[in-house]
Structures are given as C-alpha cells and as structure tokens.
Short mmCIF file of C-alpha atoms and ligand atoms in Angstrom, two decimals:
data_model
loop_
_atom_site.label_atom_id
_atom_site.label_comp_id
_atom_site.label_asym_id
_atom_site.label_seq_id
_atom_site.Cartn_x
_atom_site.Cartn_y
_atom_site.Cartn_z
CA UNK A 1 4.63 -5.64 -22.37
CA UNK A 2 3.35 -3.01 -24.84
CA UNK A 3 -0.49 -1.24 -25.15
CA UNK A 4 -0.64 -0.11 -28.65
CA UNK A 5 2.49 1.81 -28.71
CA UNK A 6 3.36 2.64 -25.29
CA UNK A 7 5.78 0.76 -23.65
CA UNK A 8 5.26 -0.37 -19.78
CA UNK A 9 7.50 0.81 -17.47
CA UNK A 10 8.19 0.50 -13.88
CA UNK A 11 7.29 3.67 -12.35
CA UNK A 12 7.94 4.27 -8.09
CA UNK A 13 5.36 5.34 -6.99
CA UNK A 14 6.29 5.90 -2.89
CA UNK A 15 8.54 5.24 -0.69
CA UNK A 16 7.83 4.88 3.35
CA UNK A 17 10.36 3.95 6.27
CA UNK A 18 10.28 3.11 9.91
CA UNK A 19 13.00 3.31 12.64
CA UNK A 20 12.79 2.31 16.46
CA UNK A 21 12.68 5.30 19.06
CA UNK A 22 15.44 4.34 21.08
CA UNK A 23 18.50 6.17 20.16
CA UNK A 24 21.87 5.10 20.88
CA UNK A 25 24.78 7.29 20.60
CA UNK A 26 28.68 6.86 20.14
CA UNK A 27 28.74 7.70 23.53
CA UNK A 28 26.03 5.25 24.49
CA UNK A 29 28.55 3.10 23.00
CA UNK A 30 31.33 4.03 25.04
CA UNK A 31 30.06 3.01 27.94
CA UNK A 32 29.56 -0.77 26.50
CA UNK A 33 33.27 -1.28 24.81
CA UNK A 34 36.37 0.62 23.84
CA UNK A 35 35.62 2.77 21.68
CA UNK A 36 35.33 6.45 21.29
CA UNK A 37 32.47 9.10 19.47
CA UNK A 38 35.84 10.38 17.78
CA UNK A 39 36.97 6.88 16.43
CA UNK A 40 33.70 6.15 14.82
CA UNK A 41 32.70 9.82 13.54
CA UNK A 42 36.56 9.69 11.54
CA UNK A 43 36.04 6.21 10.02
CA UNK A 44 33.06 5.74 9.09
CA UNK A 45 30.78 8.77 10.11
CA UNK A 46 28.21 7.23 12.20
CA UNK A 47 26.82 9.83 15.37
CA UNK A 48 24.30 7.50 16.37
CA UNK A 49 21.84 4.59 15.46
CA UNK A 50 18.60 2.93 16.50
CA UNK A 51 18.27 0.25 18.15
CA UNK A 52 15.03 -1.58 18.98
CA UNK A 53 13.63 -2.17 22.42
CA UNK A 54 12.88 -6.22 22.73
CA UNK A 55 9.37 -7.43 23.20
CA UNK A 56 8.61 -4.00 21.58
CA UNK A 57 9.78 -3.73 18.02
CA UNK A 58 10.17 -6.99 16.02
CA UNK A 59 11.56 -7.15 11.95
CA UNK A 60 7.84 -7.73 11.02
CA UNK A 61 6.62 -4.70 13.15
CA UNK A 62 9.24 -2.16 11.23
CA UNK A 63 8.34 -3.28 8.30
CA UNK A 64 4.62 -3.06 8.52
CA UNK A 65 4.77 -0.20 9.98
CA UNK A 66 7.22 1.62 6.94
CA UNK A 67 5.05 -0.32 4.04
CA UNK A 68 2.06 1.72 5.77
CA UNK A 69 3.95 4.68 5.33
CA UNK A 70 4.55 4.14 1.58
CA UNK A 71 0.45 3.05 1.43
CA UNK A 72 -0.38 6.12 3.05
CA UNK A 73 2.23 8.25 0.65
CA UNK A 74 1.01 6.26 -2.41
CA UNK A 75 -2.73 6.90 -1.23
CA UNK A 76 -3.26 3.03 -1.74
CA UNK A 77 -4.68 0.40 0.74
CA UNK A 78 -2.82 -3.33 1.02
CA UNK A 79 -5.66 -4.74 -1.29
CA UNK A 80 -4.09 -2.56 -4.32
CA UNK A 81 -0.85 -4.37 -4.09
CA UNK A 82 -0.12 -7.92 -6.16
CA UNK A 83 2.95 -9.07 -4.81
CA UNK A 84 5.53 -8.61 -1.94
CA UNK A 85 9.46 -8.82 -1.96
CA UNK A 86 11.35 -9.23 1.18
CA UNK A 87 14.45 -8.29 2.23
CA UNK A 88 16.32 -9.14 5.32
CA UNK A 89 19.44 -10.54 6.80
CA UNK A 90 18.22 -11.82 10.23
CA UNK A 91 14.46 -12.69 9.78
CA UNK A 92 12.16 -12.65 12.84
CA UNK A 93 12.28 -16.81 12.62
CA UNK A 94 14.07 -19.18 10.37
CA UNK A 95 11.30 -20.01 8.19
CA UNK A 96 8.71 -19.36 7.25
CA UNK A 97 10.27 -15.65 5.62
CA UNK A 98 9.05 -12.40 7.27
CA UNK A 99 7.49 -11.52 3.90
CA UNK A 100 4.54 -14.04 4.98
CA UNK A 101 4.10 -12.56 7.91
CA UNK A 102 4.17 -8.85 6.61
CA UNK A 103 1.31 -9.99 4.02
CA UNK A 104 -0.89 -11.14 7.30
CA UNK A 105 -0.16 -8.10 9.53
CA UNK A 106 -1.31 -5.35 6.98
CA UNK A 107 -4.41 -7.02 6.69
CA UNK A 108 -5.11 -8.21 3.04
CA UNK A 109 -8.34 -9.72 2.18
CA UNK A 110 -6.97 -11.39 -0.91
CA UNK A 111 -3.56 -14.05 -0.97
CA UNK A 112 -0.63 -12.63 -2.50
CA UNK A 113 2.96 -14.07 -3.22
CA UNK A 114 5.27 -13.02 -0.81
CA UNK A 115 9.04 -13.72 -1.86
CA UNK A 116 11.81 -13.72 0.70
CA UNK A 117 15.29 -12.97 -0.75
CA UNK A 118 18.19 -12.99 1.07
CA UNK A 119 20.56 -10.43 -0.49
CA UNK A 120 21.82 -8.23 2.69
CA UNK A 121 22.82 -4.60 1.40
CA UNK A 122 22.07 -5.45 -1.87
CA UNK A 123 18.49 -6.32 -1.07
CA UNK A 124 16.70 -3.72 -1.86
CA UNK A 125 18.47 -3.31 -6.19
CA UNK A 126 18.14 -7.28 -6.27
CA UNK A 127 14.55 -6.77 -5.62
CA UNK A 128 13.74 -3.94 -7.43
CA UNK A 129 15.34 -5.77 -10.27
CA UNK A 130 12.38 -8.52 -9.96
CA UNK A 131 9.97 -6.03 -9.27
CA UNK A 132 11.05 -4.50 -12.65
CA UNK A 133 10.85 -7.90 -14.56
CA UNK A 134 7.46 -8.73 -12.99
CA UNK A 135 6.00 -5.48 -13.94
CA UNK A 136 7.54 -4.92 -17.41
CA UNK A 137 6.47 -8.10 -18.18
CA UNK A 138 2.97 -7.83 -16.98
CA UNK A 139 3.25 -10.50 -14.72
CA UNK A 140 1.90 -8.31 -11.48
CA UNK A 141 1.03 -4.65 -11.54
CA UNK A 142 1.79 -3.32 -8.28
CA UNK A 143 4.37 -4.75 -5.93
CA UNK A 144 5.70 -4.02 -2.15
CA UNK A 145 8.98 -4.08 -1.87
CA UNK A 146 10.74 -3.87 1.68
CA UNK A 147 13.85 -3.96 3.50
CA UNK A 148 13.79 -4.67 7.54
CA UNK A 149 16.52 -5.47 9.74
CA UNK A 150 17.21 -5.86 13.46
CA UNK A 151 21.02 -6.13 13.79
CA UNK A 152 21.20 -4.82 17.78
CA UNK A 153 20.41 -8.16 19.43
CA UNK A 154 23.00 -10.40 17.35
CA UNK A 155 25.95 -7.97 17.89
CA UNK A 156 28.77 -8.34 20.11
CA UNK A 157 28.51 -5.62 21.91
CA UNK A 158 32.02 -5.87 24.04
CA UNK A 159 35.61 -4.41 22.82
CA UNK A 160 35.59 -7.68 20.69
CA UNK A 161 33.31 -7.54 18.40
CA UNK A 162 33.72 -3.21 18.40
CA UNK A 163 34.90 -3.53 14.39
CA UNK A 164 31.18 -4.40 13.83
CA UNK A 165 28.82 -3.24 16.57
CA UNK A 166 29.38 0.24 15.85
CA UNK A 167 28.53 0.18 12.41
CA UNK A 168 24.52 -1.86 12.27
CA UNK A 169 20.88 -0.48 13.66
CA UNK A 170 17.79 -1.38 13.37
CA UNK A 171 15.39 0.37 10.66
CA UNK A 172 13.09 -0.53 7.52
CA UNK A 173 12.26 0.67 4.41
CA UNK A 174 9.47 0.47 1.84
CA UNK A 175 9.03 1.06 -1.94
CA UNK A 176 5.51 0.88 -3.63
CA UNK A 177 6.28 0.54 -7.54
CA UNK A 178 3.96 -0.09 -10.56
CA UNK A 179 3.58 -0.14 -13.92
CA UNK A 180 2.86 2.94 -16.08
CA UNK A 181 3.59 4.85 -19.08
CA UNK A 182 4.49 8.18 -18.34
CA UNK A 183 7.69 8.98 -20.24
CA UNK A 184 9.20 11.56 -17.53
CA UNK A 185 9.33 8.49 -14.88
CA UNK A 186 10.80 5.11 -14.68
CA UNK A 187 12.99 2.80 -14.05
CA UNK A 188 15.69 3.20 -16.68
CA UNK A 189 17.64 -0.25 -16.08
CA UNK A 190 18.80 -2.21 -12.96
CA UNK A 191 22.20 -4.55 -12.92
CA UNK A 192 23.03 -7.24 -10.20
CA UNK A 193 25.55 -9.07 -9.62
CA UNK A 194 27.78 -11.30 -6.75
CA UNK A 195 31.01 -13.09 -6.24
CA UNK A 196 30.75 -16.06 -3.77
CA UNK A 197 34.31 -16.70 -3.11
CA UNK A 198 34.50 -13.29 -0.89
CA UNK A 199 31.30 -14.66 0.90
CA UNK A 200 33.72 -15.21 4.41
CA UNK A 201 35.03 -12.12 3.97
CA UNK A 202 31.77 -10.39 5.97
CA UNK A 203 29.64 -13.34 7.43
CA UNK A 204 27.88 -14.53 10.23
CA UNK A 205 28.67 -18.33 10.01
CA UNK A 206 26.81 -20.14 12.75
CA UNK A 207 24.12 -21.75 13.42
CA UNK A 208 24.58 -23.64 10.29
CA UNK A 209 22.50 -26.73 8.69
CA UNK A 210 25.28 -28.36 8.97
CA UNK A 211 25.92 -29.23 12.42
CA UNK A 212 24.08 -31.21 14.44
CA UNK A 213 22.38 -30.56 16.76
CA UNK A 214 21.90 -27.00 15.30
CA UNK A 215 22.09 -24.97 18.47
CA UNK A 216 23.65 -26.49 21.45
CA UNK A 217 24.61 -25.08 24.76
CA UNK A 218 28.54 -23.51 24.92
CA UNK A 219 29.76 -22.36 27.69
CA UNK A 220 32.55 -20.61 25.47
CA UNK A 221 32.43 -17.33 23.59
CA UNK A 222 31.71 -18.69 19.98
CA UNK A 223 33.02 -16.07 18.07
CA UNK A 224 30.72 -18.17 14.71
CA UNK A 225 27.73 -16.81 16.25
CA UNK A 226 28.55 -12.99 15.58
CA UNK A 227 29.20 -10.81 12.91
CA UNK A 228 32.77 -11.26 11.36
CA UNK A 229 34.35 -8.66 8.60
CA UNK A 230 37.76 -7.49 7.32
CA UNK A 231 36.84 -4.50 7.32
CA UNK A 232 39.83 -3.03 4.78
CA UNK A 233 38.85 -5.97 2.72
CA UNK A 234 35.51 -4.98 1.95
CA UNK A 235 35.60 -1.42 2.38
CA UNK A 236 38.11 -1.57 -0.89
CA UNK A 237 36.35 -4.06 -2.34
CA UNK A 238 32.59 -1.38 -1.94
CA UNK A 239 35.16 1.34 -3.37
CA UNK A 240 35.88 -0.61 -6.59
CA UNK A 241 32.54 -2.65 -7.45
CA UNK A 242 30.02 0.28 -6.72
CA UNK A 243 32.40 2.64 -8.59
CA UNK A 244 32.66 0.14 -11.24
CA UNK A 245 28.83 -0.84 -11.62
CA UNK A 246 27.52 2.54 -11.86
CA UNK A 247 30.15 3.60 -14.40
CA UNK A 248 29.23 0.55 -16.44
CA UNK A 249 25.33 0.95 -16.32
CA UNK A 250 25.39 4.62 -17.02
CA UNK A 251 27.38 3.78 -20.39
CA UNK A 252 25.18 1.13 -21.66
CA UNK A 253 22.49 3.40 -21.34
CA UNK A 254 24.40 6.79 -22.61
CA UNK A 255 24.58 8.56 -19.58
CA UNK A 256 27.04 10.66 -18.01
CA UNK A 257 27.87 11.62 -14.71
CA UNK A 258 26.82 15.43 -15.17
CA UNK A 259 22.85 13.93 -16.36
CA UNK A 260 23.16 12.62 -12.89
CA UNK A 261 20.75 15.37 -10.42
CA UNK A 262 21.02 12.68 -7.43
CA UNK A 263 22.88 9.48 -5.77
CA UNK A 264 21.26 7.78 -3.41
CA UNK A 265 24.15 4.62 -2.25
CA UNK A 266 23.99 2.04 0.61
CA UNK A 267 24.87 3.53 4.05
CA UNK A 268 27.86 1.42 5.11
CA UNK A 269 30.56 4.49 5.45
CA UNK A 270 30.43 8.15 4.70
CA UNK A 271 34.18 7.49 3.19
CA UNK A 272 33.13 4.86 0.59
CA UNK A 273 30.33 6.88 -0.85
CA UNK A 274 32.55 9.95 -0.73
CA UNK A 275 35.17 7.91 -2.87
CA UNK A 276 33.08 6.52 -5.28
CA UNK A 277 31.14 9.88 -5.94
CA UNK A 278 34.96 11.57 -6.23
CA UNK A 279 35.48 8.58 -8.65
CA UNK A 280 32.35 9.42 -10.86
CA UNK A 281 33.01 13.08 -10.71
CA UNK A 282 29.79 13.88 -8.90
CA UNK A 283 29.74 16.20 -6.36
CA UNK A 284 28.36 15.36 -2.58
CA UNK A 285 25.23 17.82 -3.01
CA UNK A 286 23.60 15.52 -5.19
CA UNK A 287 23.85 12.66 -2.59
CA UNK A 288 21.81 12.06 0.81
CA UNK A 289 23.05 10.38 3.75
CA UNK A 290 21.53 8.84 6.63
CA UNK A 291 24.02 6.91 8.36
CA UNK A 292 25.07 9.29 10.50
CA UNK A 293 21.64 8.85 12.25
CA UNK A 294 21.05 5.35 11.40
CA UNK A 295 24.30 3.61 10.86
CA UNK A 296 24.03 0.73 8.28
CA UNK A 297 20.44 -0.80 8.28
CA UNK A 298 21.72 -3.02 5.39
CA UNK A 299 18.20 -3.85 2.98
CA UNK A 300 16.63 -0.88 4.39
CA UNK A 301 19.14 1.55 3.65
CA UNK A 302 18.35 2.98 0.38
CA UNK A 303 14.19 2.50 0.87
CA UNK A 304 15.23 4.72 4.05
CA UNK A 305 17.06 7.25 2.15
CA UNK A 306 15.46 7.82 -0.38
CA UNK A 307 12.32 7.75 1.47
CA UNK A 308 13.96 11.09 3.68
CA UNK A 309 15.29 12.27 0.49
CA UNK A 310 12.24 12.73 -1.02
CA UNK A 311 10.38 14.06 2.06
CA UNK A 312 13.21 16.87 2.12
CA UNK A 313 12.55 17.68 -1.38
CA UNK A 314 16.02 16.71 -2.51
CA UNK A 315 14.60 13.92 -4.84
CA UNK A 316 11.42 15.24 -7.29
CA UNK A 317 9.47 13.47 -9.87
CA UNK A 318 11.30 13.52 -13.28
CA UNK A 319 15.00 13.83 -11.86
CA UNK A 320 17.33 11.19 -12.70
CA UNK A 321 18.20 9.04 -9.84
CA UNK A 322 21.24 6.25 -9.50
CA UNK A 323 21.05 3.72 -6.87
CA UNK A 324 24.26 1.64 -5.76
CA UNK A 325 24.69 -0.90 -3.10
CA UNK A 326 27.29 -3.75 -1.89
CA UNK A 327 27.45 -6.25 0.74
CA UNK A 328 27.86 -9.43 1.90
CA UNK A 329 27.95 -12.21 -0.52
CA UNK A 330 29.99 -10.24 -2.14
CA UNK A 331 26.66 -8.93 -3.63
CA UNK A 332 26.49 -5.39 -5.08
CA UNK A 333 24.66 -3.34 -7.83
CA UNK A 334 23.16 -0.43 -9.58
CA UNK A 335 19.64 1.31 -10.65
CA UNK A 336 18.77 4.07 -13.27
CA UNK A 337 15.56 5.59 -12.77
CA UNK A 338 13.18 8.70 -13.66
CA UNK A 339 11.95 9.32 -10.59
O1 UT7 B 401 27.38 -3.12 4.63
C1 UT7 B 401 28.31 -4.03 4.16
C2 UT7 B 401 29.51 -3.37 3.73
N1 UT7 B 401 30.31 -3.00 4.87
C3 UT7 B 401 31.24 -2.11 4.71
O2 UT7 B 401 31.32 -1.56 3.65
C4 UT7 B 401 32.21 -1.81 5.83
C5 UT7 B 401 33.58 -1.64 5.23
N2 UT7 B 401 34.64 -1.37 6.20
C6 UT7 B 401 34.70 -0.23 6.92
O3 UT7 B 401 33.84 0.59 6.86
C7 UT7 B 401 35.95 0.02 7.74
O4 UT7 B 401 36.92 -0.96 7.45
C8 UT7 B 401 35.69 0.02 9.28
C9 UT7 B 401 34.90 1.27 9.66
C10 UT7 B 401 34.92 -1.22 9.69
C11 UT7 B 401 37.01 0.06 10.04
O5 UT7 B 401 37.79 1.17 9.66
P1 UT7 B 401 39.34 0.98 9.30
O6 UT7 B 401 39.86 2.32 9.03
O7 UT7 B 401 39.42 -0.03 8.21
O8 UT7 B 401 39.93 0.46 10.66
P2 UT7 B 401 40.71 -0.90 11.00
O9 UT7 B 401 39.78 -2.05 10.95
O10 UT7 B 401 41.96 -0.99 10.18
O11 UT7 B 401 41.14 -0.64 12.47
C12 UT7 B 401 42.04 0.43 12.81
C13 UT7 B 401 42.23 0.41 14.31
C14 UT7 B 401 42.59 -0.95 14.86
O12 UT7 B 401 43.49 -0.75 15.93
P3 UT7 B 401 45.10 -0.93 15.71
O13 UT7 B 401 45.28 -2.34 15.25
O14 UT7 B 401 45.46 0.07 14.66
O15 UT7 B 401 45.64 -0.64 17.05
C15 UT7 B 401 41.29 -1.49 15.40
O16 UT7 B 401 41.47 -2.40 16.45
O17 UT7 B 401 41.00 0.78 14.96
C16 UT7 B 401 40.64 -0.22 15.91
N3 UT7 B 401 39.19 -0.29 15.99
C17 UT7 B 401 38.46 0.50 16.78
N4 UT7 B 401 38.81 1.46 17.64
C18 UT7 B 401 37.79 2.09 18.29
C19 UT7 B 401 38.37 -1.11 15.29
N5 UT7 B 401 37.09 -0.85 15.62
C20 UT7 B 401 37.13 0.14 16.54
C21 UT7 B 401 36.13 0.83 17.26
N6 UT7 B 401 36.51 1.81 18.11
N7 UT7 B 401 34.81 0.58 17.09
#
C-alpha cells in the first residue's frame, strides 16, 4: 500500500511478556526424576523455568497479562488495536482458540478478528509474517500478536519422560506492530516454511479426532498422551534449517552477517543457537538468551526475548534485528527488521 510516495511498512512498535512466579529449579527437578542440575546446564543450558500454579495462572491469563504490558509500553489501550494473532501449542480448551478469549479479557468495546494459528516455536515468525501482509497491504493497521504456553501440566514429569520435562515452562509474549513510514524502522522481510514428514519426529499424538471415544479411561501409562522427541534428530535438524534460513534471507535482501547488530533465536538450547551463530560468523554478544531462566516457552520465546532485550537496552530503535525459530511440524523461519 503506498501514500503518495511513501511506502507502508510494518513498524514494531512494543513488545510486553509475562511469566508465572513460581520458579522451579534443576534441582527442583531432581527431586521429581533422574536427573541432575549438571546434566541439564551441559546440554542444553537451562538453570531453571516457570511453571504455573493451577487454578492460578491459565494460557489466557499470561497472555493478557503480557499484551497489557506491550499496551502499556506502546502507550495504547485495546480499542487501538484491529486484529489479534494467536499462538499456542496447548490452548486453554480445544476450541474455541484462546485468541477469542484474549479479545474478551482485555476488555474491547469494539469486535475484532482474532486468528488462532497453531505453529509451536515457529509461532510467533508465522504470525508476524501475516501481521506483515495485513499491514503492508492495508488490510488492518494495528495488530496484537501473542505467544502463550503452559507446558508444566502435560509433561511427564518422572525419569521417563526426563528427555522432555526438563526442557518446557510456562511464559507469554506480546508484540504490538503497525503500519508506518519511517525509513530507519521496519520489517525488512519475513520467510516461513515446514516439512510435514518430520511432524512425528517431536509430537504429542493423543487425544486425536480420530479415535473414538476421544478420551477414555486407561489404567495404563499411555506414553501418546505426552510429549515425544528424538532429541538428536531435531536438535540437528534446528542446526541446519535455522542456519540455512537466515543465510538465505539475508542474501535475497543483500545483507551480511557483519550488518547484523543483534540475533534474537528461539530458546530451545543454548548449543543450537551457539552453532548456528558460529555458522553465520556472528559473535554471541549480539544475541540474548533467556532460556536459562525460562527454558523453552515455544510461541512465546522470541516475544519474551526480545521483550527483555529491549528493556536491557541491548535492542534500540534503528538496529538491525534477525529473528529465527524451528519446531515441531518441522516448522521453522526467519525475520529482517529495523527495529
Ligand atoms: O523447541 C523445539 C525444538 N526442540 C529442540 O530443538 C530440542 C533439540 N534437542 C535437544 O536439545 C537435545 O537433543 C536434548 C537436550 C533434548 C538431549 O541432549 P542430547 O545430548 O541429545 O542427549 P541424548 O538424548 O542423546 O541423551 C544422552 C543421555 C542418555 O543416556 P544414555 O543412553 O547415554 O545412557 C539419556 O537417557 O542422557 C540421558 N538423558 C538424561 N539424563 C539426565 C536424557 N534426558 C536426561 C535428563 N537428565 N533430563
């Protein structure tokens, strides 16, 4: 969409985040499987995550509670936003999406759309990429976009499922983004993408549509209803695709690794950002973490850590910013933007 000459851009204009106050610790965890602070520190770099407390925090009261924290930041009440995009892996109900629900608890006094996507670590670039596509062309002005998970009450939380359990906590993240024409700011470009034929390769595969009834009482350990990865599987597989999608966006849009001032990547394991930044040739002070705080809050992740980043002062308007996430699905991707 173009005004006279200038060209309309997606700008950010906040970012907000919310995370439950109970902490639990590796050594929380200890006490619950076998594991050790020392394993999980080594592999993946996790100290500790939060976990909600049930009956108090749901995914609808994180995420209201970080998209008033990106309001606030943005100076903006709900009634100044057009649209909302959801993401989230395990929604407060089956249907109707949490994104409905979000668009009643902050209180609008006008309807808006409120799309659910289903996306997992990816969430938050798939939706920024629609978020992009509304704005740019003119479609809505001002959207919400948010990332919300609870992953504490569907782990295994014995020796079993210990691959998984250590890794997930509950958090969520919010980004407020508009159009506008300033040239220092923007979103530059944003690439998606997914490969279904790795989608067992990090699932939770039960309860399905397809059996009937849908939920039944077993007295046996069903293994379906939890979390299942191979973990080398798609640790290499994050390695290659978010090394490969950020290399490949940053050439179509003549940009090298040195233009770079900061990488903000999904918080799965320290050791496959570390890799793919070594890959890139960018060195680890232009990157925040937050797993070892939050562990892997799949959608939320990057809304989260950004959201810190730019509190800290590590991320400031103009500098240019790359995004990178992968998942389940496979799903993964990249972002350029001005910040
Ligand atoms: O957000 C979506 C994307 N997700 C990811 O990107 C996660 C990708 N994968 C990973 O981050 C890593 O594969 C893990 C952190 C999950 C696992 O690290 P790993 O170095 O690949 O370990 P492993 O699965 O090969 O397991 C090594 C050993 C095994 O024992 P043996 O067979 O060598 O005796 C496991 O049983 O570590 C054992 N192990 C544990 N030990 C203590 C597995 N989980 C644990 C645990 N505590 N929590």
């Amino acid at each position: 969409m173009e005004f006279g000459v200038l060209m309309i851009k997606t700008i950010i204009r906040s970012f907000g985040f919310s995370v439950p106050d109970r902490v639990v610790t590796n050594h929380d965890l200890e006490k619950m499987m076998d594991t050790s602070d020392e394993w999980i520190q080594q592999r993946c770099g996790i100290k500790e995550r939060r976990w909600i407390t049930p009956g108090k925090e749901t995914t609808l009261s994180l995420a209201a509670e970080a998209s008033r924290d990106a309001l606030k930041k943005a100076n903006l009440k709900p009634d100044d936003i057009d649209a909302i995009i959801f993401g989230c892996l395990v929604s407060d109900h089956i249907f109707p999406g949490t994104g409905c629900l979000l668009q009643e608890a902050l209180g609008f006094s006008k309807t808006i759309p409120a799309l659910d996507i289903r996306n997992q670590c990816s969430a938050f670039l798939y939706s920024l990429s629609i978020a992009d596509a509304w704005i740019r062309s003119g479609v809505y002005r001002r959207v919400l976009i948010v990332g919300s998970e609870i992953h504490s009450t569907s782990l295994d939380k014995t020796t079993r499922g210990r691959d998984v359990s250590v890794l997930f906590g509950d958090g969520a993240g919010a980004c407020i983004v508009e159009a506008g024409t300033d040239k220092n700011q923007g979103i530059i470009e944003v690439q998606i993408a997914s490969e279904g034929k790795y989608a067992d390769k990090l699932r939770v595969a039960k309860p399905s549509s397809n059996d009937d009834p849908r939920i039944k009482f077993e007295p046996e350990f069903n293994p379906h209803l939890f979390p299942s990865m191979d973990g080398k599987y798609v640790f290499k597989h994050a390695v290659e695709r978010m090394t490969q999608s950020l290399t490949e966006i940053c050439k179509k849009n003549n940009i090298t690794a040195n233009d770079i001032d900061f990488v903000i990547a999904h918080q799965a394991n320290a050791r496959i950002n570390s890799m793919v930044l070594q890959q890139l040739g960018i060195p680890e002070t232009k990157t925040h973490n937050t797993l070892q705080k939050y562990g892997n809050t799949t959608a939320a992740t990057i809304p989260i850590t950004m959201s810190e980043a730019v509190d800290l002062g590590k991320i400031n308007r103009g500098n240019l910013v790359a995004l990178v996430a992968f998942g389940s699905g496979f799903t993964w991707g990249s972002a350029l933007l001005r910040f």
